[in-house]
Coordinates of C-alpha atoms in Angstrom, one line a residue:
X258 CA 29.3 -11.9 45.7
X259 CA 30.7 -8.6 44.6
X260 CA 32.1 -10.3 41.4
X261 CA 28.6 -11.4 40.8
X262 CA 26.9 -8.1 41.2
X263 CA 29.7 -6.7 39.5
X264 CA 28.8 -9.0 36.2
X265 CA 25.4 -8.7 36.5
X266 CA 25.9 -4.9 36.6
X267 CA 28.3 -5.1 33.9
X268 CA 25.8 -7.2 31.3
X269 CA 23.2 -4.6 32.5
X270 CA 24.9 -1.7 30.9
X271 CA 25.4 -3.6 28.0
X272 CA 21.3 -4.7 27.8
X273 CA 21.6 -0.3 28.0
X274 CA 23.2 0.6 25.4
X275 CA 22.2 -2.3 23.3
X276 CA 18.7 -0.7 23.9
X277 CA 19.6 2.9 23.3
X278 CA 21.3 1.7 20.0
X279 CA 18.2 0.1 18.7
X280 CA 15.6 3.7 19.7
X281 CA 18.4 5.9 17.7
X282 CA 18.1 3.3 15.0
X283 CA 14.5 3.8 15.4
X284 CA 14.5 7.5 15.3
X285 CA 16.3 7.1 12.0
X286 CA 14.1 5.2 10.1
X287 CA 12.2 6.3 7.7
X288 CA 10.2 4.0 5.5
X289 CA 11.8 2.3 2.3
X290 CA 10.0 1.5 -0.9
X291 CA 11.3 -1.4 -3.3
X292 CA 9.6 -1.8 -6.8
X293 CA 10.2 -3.9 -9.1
X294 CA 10.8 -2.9 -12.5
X295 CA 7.8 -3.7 -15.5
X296 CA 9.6 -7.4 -16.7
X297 CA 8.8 -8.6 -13.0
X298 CA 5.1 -7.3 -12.3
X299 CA 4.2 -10.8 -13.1
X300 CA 6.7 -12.7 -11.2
X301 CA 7.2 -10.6 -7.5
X302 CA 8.1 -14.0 -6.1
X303 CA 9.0 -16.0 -8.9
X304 CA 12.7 -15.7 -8.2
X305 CA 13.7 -15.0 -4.6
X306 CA 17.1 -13.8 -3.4
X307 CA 19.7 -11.9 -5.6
X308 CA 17.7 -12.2 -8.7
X309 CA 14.6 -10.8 -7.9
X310 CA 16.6 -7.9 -5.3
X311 CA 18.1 -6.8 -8.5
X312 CA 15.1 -6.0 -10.2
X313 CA 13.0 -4.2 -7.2
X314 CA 14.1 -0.3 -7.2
X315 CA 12.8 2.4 -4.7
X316 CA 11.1 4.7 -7.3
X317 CA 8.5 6.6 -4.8
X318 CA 9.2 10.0 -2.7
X319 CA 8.5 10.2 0.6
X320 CA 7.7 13.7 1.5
X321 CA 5.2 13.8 4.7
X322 CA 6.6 16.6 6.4
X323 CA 6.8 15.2 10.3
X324 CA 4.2 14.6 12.7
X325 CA 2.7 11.6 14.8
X326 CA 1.1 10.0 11.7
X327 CA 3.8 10.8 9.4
X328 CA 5.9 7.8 8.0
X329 CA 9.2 9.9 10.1
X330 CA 7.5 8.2 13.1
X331 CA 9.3 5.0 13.2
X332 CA 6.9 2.9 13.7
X333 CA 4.7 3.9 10.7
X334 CA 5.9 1.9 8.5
X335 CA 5.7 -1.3 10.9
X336 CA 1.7 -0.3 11.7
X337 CA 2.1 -1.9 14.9
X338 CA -1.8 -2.7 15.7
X339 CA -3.6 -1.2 18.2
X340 CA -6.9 -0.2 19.1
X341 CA -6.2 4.0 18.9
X342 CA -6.4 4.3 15.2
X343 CA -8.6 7.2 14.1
X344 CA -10.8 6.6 10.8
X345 CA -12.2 9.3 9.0
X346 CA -14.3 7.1 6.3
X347 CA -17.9 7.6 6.5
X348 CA -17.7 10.9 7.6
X349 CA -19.8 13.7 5.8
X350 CA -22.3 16.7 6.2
X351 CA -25.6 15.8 7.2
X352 CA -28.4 14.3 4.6
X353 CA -25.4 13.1 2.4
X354 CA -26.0 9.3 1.0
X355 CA -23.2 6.9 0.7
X356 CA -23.7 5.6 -2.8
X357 CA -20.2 3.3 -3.3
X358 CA -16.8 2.7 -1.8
X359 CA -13.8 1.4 -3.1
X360 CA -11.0 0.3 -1.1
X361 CA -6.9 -0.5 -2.4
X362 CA -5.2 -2.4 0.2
X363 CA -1.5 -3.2 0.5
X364 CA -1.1 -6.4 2.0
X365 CA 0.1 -6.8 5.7
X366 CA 3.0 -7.3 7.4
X367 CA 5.1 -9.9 5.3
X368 CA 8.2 -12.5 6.2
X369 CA 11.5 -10.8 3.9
X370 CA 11.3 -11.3 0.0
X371 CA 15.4 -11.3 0.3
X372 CA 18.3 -13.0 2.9
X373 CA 21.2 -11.9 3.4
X374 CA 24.0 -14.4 3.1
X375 CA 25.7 -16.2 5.7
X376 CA 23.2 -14.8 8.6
X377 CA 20.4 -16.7 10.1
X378 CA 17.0 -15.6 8.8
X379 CA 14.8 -14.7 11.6
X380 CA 12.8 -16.7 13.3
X381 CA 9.3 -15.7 13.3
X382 CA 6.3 -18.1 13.3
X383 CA 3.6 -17.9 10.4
X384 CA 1.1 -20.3 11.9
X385 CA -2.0 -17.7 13.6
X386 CA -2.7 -18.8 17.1
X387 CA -4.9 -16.3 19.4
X388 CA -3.1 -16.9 22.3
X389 CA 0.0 -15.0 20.5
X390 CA 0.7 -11.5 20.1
X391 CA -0.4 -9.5 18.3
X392 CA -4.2 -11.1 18.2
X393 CA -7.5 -10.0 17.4
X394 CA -10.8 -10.9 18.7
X395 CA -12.2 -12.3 15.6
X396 CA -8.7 -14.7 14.8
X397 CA -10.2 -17.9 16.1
X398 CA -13.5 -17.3 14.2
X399 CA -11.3 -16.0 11.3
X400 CA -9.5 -19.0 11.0
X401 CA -12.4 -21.2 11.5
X402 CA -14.7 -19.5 8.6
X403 CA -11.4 -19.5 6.0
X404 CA -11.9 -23.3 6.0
X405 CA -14.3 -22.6 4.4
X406 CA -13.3 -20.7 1.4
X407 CA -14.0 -23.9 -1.1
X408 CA -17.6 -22.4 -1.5
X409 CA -16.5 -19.3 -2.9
X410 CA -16.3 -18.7 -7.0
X411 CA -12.3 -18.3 -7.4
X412 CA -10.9 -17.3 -10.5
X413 CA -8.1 -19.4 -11.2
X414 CA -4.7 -19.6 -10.0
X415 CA -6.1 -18.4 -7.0
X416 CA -8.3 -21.6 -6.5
X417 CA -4.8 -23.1 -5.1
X418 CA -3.6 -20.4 -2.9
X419 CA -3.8 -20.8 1.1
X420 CA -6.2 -19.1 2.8
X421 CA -4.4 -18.4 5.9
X422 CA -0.6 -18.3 6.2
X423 CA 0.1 -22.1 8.1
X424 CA 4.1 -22.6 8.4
X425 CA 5.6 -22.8 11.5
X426 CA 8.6 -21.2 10.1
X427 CA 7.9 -18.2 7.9
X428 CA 8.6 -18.7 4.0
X429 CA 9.8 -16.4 1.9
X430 CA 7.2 -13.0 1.4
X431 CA 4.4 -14.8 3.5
X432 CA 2.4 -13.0 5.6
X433 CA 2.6 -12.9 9.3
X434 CA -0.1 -13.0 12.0
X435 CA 0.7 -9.4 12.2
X436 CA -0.3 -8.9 8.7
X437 CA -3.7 -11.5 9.1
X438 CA -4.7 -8.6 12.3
X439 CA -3.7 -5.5 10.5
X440 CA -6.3 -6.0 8.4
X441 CA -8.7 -7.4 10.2
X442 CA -8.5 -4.2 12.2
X443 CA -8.7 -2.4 8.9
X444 CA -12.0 -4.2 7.9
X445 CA -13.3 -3.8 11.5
X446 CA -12.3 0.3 11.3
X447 CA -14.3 0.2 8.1
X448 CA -17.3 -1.6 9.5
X449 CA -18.2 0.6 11.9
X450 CA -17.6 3.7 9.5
X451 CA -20.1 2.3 7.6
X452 CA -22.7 0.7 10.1
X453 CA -25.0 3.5 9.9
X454 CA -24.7 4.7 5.9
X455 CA -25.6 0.8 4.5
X456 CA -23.8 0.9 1.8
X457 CA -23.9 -2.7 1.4
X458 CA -27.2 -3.5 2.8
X459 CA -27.6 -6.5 4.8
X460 CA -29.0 -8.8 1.8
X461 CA -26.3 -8.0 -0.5
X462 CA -26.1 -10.0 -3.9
X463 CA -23.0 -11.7 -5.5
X464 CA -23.1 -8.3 -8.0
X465 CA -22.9 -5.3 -5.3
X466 CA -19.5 -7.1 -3.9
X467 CA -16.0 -7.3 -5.6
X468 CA -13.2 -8.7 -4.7
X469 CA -9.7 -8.9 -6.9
X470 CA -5.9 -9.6 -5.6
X471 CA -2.7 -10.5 -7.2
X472 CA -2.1 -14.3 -6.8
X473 CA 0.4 -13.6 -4.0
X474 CA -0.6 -15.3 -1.2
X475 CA 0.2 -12.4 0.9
X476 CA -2.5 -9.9 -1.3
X477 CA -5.1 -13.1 -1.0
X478 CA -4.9 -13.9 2.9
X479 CA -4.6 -10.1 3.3
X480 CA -7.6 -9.4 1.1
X481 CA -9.3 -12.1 3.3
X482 CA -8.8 -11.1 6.6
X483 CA -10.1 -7.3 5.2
X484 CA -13.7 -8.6 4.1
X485 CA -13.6 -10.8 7.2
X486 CA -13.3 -8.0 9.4
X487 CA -16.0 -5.9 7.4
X488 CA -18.0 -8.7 6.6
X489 CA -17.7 -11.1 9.7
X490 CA -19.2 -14.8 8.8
X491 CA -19.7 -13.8 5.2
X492 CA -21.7 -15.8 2.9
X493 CA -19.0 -17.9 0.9
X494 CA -21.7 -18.6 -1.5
X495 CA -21.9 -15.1 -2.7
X496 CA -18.7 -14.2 -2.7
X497 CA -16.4 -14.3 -6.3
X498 CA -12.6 -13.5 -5.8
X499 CA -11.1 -12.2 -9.0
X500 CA -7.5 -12.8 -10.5
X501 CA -5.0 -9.7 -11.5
X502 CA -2.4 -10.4 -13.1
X503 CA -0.7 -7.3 -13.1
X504 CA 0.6 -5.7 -9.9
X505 CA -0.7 -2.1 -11.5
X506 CA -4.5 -3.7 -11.8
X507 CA -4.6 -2.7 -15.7
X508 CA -6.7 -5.4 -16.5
X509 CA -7.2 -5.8 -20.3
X510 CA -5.4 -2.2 -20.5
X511 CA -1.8 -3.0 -19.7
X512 CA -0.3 -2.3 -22.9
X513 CA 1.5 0.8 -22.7
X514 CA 5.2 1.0 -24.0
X515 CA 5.6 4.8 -22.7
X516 CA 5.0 3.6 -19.3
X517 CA 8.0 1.2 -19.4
X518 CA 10.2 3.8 -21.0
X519 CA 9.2 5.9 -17.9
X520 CA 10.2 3.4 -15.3
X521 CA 13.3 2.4 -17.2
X522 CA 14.6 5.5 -17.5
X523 CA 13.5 6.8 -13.9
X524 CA 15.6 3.6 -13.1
X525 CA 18.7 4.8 -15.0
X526 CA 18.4 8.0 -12.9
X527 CA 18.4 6.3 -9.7
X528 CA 21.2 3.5 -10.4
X529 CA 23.8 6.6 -11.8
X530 CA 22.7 8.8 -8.6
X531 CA 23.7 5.7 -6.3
X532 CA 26.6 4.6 -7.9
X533 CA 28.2 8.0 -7.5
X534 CA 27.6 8.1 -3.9
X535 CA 31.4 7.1 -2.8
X536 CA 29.8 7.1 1.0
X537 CA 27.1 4.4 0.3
X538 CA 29.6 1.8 -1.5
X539 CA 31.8 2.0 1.2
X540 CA 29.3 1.1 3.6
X541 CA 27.9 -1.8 1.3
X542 CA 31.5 -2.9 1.0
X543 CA 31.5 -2.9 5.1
X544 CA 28.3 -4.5 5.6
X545 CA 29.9 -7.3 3.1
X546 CA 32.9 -7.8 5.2
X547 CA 30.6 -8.0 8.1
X548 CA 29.1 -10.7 7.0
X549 CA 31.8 -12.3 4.9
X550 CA 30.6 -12.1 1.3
X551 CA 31.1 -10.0 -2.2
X552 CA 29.7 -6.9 -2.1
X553 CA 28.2 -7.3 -5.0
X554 CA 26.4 -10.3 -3.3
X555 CA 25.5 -8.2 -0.1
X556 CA 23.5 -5.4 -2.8
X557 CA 21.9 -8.2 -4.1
X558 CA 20.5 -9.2 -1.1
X559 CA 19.0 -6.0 -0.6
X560 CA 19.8 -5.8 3.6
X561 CA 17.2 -3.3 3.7
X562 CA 14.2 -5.9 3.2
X563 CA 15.1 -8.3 5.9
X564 CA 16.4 -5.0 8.7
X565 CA 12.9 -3.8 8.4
X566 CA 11.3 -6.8 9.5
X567 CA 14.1 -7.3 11.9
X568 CA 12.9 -4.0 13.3
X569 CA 9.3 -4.7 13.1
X570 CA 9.9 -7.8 15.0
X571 CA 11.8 -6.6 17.6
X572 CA 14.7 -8.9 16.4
X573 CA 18.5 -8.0 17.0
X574 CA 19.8 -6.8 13.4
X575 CA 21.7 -10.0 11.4
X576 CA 25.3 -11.0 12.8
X577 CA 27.5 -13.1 10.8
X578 CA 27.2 -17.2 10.8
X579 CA 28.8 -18.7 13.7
X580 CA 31.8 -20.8 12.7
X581 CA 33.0 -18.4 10.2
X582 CA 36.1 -15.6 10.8
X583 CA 33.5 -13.4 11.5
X584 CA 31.5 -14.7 13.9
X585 CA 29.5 -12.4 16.2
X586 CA 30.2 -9.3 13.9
X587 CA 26.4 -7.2 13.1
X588 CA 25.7 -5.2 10.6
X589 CA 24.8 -1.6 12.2
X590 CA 22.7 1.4 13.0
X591 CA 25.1 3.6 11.6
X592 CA 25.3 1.7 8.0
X593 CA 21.7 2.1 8.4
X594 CA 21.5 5.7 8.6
X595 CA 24.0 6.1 5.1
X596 CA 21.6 4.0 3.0
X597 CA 19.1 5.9 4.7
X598 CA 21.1 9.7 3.9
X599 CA 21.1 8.1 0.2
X600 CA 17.7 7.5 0.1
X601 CA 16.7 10.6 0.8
X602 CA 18.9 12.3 -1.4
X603 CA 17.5 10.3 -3.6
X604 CA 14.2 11.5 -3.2
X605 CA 14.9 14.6 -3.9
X606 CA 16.5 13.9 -6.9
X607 CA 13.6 12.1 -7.9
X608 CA 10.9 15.2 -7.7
X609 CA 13.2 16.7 -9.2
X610 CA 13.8 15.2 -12.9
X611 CA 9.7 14.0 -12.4
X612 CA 10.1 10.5 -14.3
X613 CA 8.4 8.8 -11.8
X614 CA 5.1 10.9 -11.6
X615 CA 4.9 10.4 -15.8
X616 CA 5.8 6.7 -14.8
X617 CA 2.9 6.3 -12.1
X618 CA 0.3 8.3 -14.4
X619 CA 0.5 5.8 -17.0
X620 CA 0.5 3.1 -14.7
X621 CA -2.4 3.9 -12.9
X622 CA -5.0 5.1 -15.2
X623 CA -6.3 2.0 -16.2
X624 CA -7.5 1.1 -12.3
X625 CA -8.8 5.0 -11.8
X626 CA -10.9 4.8 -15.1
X627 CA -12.2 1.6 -13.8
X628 CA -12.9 3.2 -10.3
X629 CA -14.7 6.3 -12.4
X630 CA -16.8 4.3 -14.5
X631 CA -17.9 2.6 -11.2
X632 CA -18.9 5.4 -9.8
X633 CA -20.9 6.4 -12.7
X634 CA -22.6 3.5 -12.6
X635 CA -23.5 3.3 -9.1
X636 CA -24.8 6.7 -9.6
X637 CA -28.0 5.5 -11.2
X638 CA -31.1 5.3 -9.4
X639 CA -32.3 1.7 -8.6
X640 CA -28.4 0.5 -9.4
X641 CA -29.4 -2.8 -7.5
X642 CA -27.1 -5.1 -9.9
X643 CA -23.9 -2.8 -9.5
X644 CA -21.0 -3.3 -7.4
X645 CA -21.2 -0.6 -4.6
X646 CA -18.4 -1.9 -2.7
X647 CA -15.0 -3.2 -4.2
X648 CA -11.9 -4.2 -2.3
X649 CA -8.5 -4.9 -4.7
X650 CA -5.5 -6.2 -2.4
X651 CA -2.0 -5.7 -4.0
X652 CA 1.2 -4.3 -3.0
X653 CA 3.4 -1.3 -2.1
X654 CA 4.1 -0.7 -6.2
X655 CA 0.4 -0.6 -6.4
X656 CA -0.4 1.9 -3.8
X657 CA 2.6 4.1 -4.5
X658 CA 1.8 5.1 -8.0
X659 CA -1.7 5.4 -6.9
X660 CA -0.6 7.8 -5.1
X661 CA 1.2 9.2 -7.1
X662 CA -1.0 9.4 -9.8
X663 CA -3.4 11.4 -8.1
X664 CA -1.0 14.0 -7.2
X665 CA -0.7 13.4 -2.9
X666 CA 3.0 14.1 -3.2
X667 CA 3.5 15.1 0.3
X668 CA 1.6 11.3 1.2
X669 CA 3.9 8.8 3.1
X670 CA 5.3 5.5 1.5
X671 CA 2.8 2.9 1.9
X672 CA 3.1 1.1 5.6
X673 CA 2.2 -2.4 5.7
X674 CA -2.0 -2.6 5.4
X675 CA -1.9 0.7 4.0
X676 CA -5.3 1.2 2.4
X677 CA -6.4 4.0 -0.4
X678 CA -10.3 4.8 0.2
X679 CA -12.3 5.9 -3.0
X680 CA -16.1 7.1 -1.6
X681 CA -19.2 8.1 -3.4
X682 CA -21.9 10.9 -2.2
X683 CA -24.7 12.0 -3.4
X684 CA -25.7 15.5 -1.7
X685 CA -29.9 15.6 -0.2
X686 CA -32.1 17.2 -3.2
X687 CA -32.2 20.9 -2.9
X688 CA -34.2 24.1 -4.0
X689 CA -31.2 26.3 -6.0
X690 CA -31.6 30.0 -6.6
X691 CA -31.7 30.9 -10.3
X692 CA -28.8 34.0 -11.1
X693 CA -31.3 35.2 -13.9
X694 CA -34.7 35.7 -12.7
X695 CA -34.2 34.7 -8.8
X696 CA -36.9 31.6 -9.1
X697 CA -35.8 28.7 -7.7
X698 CA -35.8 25.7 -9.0
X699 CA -35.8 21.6 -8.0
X700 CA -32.6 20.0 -7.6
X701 CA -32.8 16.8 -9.8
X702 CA -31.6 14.8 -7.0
X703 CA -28.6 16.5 -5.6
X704 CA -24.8 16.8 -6.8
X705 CA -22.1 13.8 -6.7
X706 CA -19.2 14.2 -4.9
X707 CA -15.8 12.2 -3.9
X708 CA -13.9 11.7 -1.4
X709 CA -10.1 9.6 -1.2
X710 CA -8.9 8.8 2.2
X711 CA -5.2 7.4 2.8
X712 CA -4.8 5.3 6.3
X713 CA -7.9 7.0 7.4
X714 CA -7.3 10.8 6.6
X715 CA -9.1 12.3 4.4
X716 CA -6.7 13.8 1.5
X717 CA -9.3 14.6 -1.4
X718 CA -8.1 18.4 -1.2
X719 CA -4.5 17.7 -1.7
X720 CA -5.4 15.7 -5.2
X721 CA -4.3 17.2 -8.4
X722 CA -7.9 17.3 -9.3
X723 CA -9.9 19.4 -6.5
X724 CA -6.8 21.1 -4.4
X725 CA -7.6 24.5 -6.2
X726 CA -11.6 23.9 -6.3
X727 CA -13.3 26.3 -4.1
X728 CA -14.2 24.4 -1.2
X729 CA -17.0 26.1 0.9
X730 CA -19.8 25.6 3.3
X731 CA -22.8 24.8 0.5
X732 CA -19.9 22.5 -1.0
X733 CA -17.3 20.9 0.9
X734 CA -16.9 18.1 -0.9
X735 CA -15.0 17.5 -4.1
X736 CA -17.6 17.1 -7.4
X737 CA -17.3 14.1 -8.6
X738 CA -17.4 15.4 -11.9
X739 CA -13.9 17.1 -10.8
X740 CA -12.6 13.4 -10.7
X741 CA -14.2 12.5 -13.7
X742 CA -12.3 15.2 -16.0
X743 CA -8.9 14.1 -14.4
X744 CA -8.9 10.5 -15.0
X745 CA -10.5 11.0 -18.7
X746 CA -8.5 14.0 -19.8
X747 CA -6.9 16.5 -17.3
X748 CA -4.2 13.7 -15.7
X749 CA -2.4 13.0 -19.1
X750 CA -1.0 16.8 -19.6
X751 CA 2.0 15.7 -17.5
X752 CA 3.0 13.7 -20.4
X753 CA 1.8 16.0 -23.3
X754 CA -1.4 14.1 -24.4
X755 CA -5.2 13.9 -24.4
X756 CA -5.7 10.5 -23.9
X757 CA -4.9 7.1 -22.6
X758 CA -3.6 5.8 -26.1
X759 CA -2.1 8.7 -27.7
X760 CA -0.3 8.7 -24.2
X761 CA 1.2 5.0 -24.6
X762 CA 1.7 5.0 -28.2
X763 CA 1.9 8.8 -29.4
X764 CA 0.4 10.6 -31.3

C-alpha cells in the first residue's frame, strides 16, 4: 500500500512540474508572425512543409507595451473564445449616423501549415460538432444554413471550396472549430454594435453587401462563419462572394516592383541578423538532435508553427517518434524562449532600419484607396446602390501591413480572428458661427468622420493620419477628409514620392 501511494505521489509531482513547465512557457510567449515573401502570395498552401517554411519570414514588430489585452498576454495570440470580450464598434457621440463599415478579418484558428519531422502531428479534430468545446450557440444552425451556400453568386475558384472544415483529422492549414466560433463570436460582437445604427437595413440588396477572401479555405469558412454570426439565416440569394487573388487585396493594382525590393531586402536584413545569432543555431541544432534530423531540415520545418498550436490546444509540445534512438526526447520551453529572445531582437532591429514600414505602405495602398473611395461613395445622399458594409477575410500578412501601413506601431501581431474595423460618420447638421461677421450659418449636412478599431479598441488617434489632429469636445472624431489626404498623398513620403505610381516605378 505505501508503495502505491508512494507512486501515485511520485507521478503527481511529476503531473506538477510538467504543469508549472507548460505556465512558464506560457508566460514566455509572445506572438510570432510568419510571412511569406511576394513569389508566394499566390501559393500560401501550394507547397506545404520545408518548401513553403522557407519562404514565410516574420517581417512585423510587435510593440504593445504590456497589459491584459496586449499580445504579452499568452493567450492573445490563441483568442481563446469567451463571452467577456469588450467591443467598442458602434460607439459615438450622440446624433452621429453610421453611414458604412468595413471590416478585415484574419482567419481563425488554423491546423499547422508546417510538421516537424519524425514527431506525430497533433491530433485535433476538424469536423464542428456542438456538443464539443469550444461551441457556439449558433454552430448547429451554422452548419445547417452553409449547406446551403450553392445559391450564392461565387466567383470562381471559390465555387469549389468547402464551406465548413469536415475532416476528422485536421489537414494541413485548415481551420478548426475554434476558428469556425471565433468568428462567429466576432460577427455576433458586431451585430449587436450595430443593432441600433442600421447600417444595413433589414431589406438590404445584393449591392449594399460585399464579401471577398483569398481562396484558402481557412479565409472562406472564416469569412462565412463572420456574416453568419452578423447576418444569422442570410439570404444566399443575395449574397456574391468575391475572389482575391493576392494575399495584399491589390486587386487590378498589384504591380509594384518597389514593394518587392522592400520585402526582399527587409528579408536580407532579417536572414543576416539570424544567422549571426550563435545562441539561436545552437538551439536549432539541439531541437534537431531532439528529434533526430538535419538541422537544416528542423529550420525548414519551422517548429514555431506547429508549438503554437500545440499551445493553443493544450497539447504536450512534439517528442521524438517512438522506435527511433530518441524516443521520448521533447523539444523544450527553454529552446522556446531563445527563438523567442531572437525574435525580439529582431524586432528591434526591424524599427530600426524601417524596410518593413516602406514594405507595408506599398503593399497596402491599393486596399485603403479602395476603402476611401468607398467611403466617398457611401457619403452621398440617397447612396441606396452602394456597398455600406464590406467584410474581406485574409490572413496575418494581410492584417499586419495593414497595420502597419497606417502607422499603429505600438498594435499587437495579429491573433487568430483578429479583425481591422474601418467606420463611417456623418456628424447631425449644425448652425456654425461665422469668425468674420458672427452670423451663423446652416451646416450642409454635418462633417464626415472615421473611425479604425483593432480587436475592438478603438485606435484611430494612434494613426499616422489624425494622432496630431486636435481632438476636442465639438470634434472627437477623426475627419474623414484627414484619411482621405493620407491614403491619396500624405502616406507615400516614407518612400519619397507623391503618388502610388511614381512610388512603384519612380519617378
Amino acid at each position: 500500500m505505501s508503495s502505491s501511494v508512494s507512486g501515485r505521489t511520485s507521478s503527481l509531482k511529476m503531473v506538477s512540474a510538467a504543469s508549472a513547465r507548460l505556465r512558464l512557457l506560457l508566460l514566455l510567449l509572445i506572438c510570432v508572425n510568419l510571412t511569406p515573401t511576394a513569389s508566394t502570395e499566390r501559393q500560401l498552401d501550394v507547397q506545404e512543409g520545408a518548401e513553403l517554411a522557407k519562404s514565410r519570414k516574420r517581417v512585423f514588430p510587435e510593440t504593445h507595451p504590456p497589459g491584459p489585452n496586449s499580445a504579452r498576454d499568452p493567450y492573445s495570440y490563441c483568442n481563446t473564445p469567451n463571452g467577456s470580450e469588450q467591443a467598442w464598434e458602434g460607439h459615438s457621440p450622440a446624433d452621429y449616423r453610421l453611414l458604412s463599415v468595413q471590416v478585415m478579418i484574419r482567419h481563425g484558428d488554423r491546423y499547422p501549415l508546417y510538421t516537424i519531422p519524425k514527431t506525430k502531428r497533433p491530433a485535433i479534430d476538424c469536423t464542428l460538432s456542438a456538443s464539443r468545446s469550444p461551441s457556439h450557440p449558433l454552430l448547429t444552425s451554422y452548419i445547417s444554413h452553409m449547406g446551403l451556400g450553392g445559391r450564392a453568386k461565387w466567383e470562381a475558384p471559390l465555387n469549389s471550396v468547402p464551406r465548413i472544415p469536415n475532416h476528422s483529422s485536421c489537414e494541413v492549414g485548415e481551420l478548426t472549430q475554434t476558428g469556425v466560433v471565433q468568428h462567429l463570436h466576432n460577427g455576433q460582437l458586431l451585430r449587436q454594435a450595430y443593432r441600433h445604427h442600421s447600417v444595413l437595413p433589414s431589406d438590404w440588396s445584393p449591392h449594399q453587401l460585399g464579401v471577398e477572401t483569398t481562396s484558402r479555405s481557412r479565409t472562406v469558412q472564416s469569412g462565412l462563419a463572420f456574416l453568419y454570426g452578423f447576418l444569422p439565416d442570410f439570404d444566399w440569394g443575395r449574397v456574391s462572394v468575391r475572389h482575391q487573388w493576392s494575399t495584399l487585396f491589390c486587386g487590378a493594382a498589384c504591380d509594384c516592383p518597389a514593394r518587392n525590393r522592400y520585402l526582399e531586402e527587409e528579408q536580407r536584413r532579417q536572414y543576416r541578423l539570424r544567422v549571426a545569432d550563435r545562441e539561436l543555431e545552437k538551439t536549432y541544432a539541439d531541437m534537431a538532435r531532439t528529434v533526430g534530423v538535419l538541422t537544416r531540415h528542423l529550420r525548414a520545418a519551422n517548429p514555431i508553427d506547429s508549438l503554437l498550436c500545440h499551445l493553443c490546444h493544450g497539447l504536450p509540445f512534439p517528442c521524438a517518434s517512438a522506435g527511433g534512438g530518441n524516443a521520448g526526447k521533447c523539444l523544450t520551453m527553454e529552446q522556446f524562449a531563445v527563438i523567442r529572445r531572437q525574435q525580439r531582437d529582431d524586432d528591434l532591429d526591424r524599427s530600426r532600419v524601417g524596410l518593413y514600414r516602406k514594405y507595408a505602405t506599398l503593399a497596402m495602398h491599393p486596399y485603403l484607396n479602395q476603402t476611401a473611395t468607398k467611403m466617398e461613395r457611401a457619403s452621398r445622399e440617397g447612396a441606396r446602390r452602394e456597398e455600406v458594409f464590406s467584410l474581406a477575410s485574409g490572413h496575418d500578412i494581410t492584417i499586419s501591413p495593414l497595420l502597419s501601413a497606417l502607422g499603429l506601431t505600438e498594435a499587437s501581431f495579429p491573433r487568430f480572428a483578429a479583425r481591422v474595423v474601418f467606420e463611417l460618420w456623418r456628424s447631425p447638421k449644425q448652425t456654425k458661427k461665422s469668425s468674420s461677421t458672427g452670423e451663423r450659418s446652416k451646416g450642409k449636412g454635418g462633417g464626415l468622420f472615421i473611425r479604425i478599431l483593432y480587436n475592438g479598441e478603438d485606435v484611430t488617434f494612434h494613426t499616422a493620419f489624425c494622432r496630431s489632429h486636435d481632438r476636442h469636445a465639438g470634434q472627437p472624431l477623426c475627419p474623414l477628409e484627414n484619411f482621405l489626404s493620407f491614403v491619396r498623398r500624405d502616406m507615400f513620403g516614407i518612400v519619397n514620392a507623391t503618388s502610388y505610381r511614381e512610388a512603384c516605378y519612380g519617378r
